[in-house]
């Protein structure tokens, strides 16, 4: 599977890359929604994993555009709530088109469980 990860935190992208490549997946990385949109249009990923709070183009906007351009491709939305975690963005991400959500912090087993579930949907 070709999996696109959009997150502004390099350590999160690295965790996803290590976990997913160990399981044989091809991983593409984007620092924000702008890069994710460009990569998705060029590479047609099988799954999008996107953070919600990112610079330049945040995750909710990325989810809406991705579902319009790539209908049927699973999306896993991830979030730790940002600096001022007064809003839980993950339910909103589901309403906007995310297939699954994953709350930070998480580890390799939760990543693989979410990806396996997304593949099976």
XYZ file of C-alpha atoms in Angstrom:
121
model
C 0.000 0.000 0.000
C 1.080 3.548 -0.737
C 0.405 5.690 2.338
C 0.666 9.486 2.440
C 1.381 11.052 5.833
C 0.759 14.775 6.380
C 2.047 16.130 9.686
C 4.135 19.187 10.508
C 5.995 17.279 13.242
C 8.952 15.382 11.820
C 9.053 12.923 14.743
C 5.445 11.867 14.051
C 6.178 11.345 10.352
C 9.278 9.334 11.299
C 7.250 7.110 13.655
C 4.708 6.431 10.908
C 7.429 5.817 8.303
C 9.338 3.340 10.485
C 6.199 1.489 11.537
C 4.629 1.286 8.086
C 7.782 0.497 6.103
C 8.536 -2.344 8.528
C 5.189 -3.816 7.441
C 6.030 -3.416 3.743
C 4.105 -0.221 2.955
C 5.418 2.580 0.760
C 5.375 5.880 2.664
C 5.151 9.416 1.271
C 5.614 12.411 3.595
C 4.226 15.949 3.581
C 4.854 18.737 6.107
C 1.439 20.335 5.600
C -1.792 20.141 3.656
C -0.377 22.018 0.668
C 2.375 19.440 0.161
C -0.077 16.599 0.854
C -2.469 17.825 -1.837
C 0.325 18.095 -4.408
C 1.700 14.634 -3.562
C -1.765 13.055 -3.596
C -2.472 14.477 -7.048
C 0.865 13.158 -8.347
C 1.115 9.781 -6.590
C -2.469 8.596 -5.883
C -2.005 7.136 -2.386
C -4.083 4.214 -1.131
C -4.492 5.861 2.295
C -4.084 9.418 3.606
C -3.044 9.969 7.215
C -3.308 13.638 8.139
C -2.819 15.743 11.223
C -5.487 18.364 11.870
C -3.427 21.284 13.181
C -0.780 22.195 10.566
C 0.566 25.407 9.030
C -0.304 26.657 5.529
C -3.267 24.306 4.994
C -4.764 22.557 7.976
C -6.071 19.019 8.094
C -9.812 19.669 7.849
C -9.353 21.587 4.606
C -7.012 18.853 3.355
C -9.610 16.171 4.174
C -12.371 18.018 2.319
C -10.243 18.522 -0.788
C -8.872 14.974 -0.707
C -12.336 13.377 -0.471
C -13.486 15.474 -3.428
C -10.490 14.573 -5.603
C -9.940 10.990 -4.407
C -13.346 9.589 -3.406
C -13.304 6.237 -1.675
C -9.686 6.466 -0.503
C -9.533 5.970 3.292
C -8.425 8.883 5.458
C -7.079 8.577 8.993
C -7.201 11.903 10.861
C -4.810 12.377 13.778
C -4.677 15.123 16.391
C -3.359 15.950 19.804
C -5.583 19.004 20.078
C -3.010 21.726 19.431
C -1.609 24.190 21.966
C -5.013 25.189 23.293
C -6.872 21.891 23.314
C -10.320 23.359 23.950
C -11.787 21.812 20.793
C -11.772 18.118 19.908
C -11.218 18.239 16.150
C -11.430 14.499 15.509
C -15.260 14.207 15.500
C -15.347 17.156 13.095
C -12.775 15.400 10.891
C -15.097 12.369 10.713
C -17.975 14.606 9.632
C -15.760 16.117 6.921
C -14.864 12.726 5.451
C -12.224 11.017 7.588
C -12.694 7.254 7.704
C -10.990 6.808 11.082
C -9.449 8.993 13.767
C -6.451 8.502 16.028
C -5.733 10.687 19.061
C -2.146 11.592 19.911
C -0.146 10.235 21.634
C -0.150 6.789 20.037
C 2.335 4.019 19.364
C 3.164 1.576 16.572
C 0.430 -0.913 17.512
C -2.307 1.749 17.299
C -0.906 2.930 13.959
C -0.990 -0.570 12.486
C -4.461 -1.247 13.891
C -5.807 1.942 12.270
C -4.129 1.218 8.919
C -5.330 -2.401 8.910
C -8.877 -1.248 9.683
C -8.712 1.368 6.900
C -7.459 -1.226 4.400
C -10.283 -3.605 5.312
C -13.017 -0.977 4.895
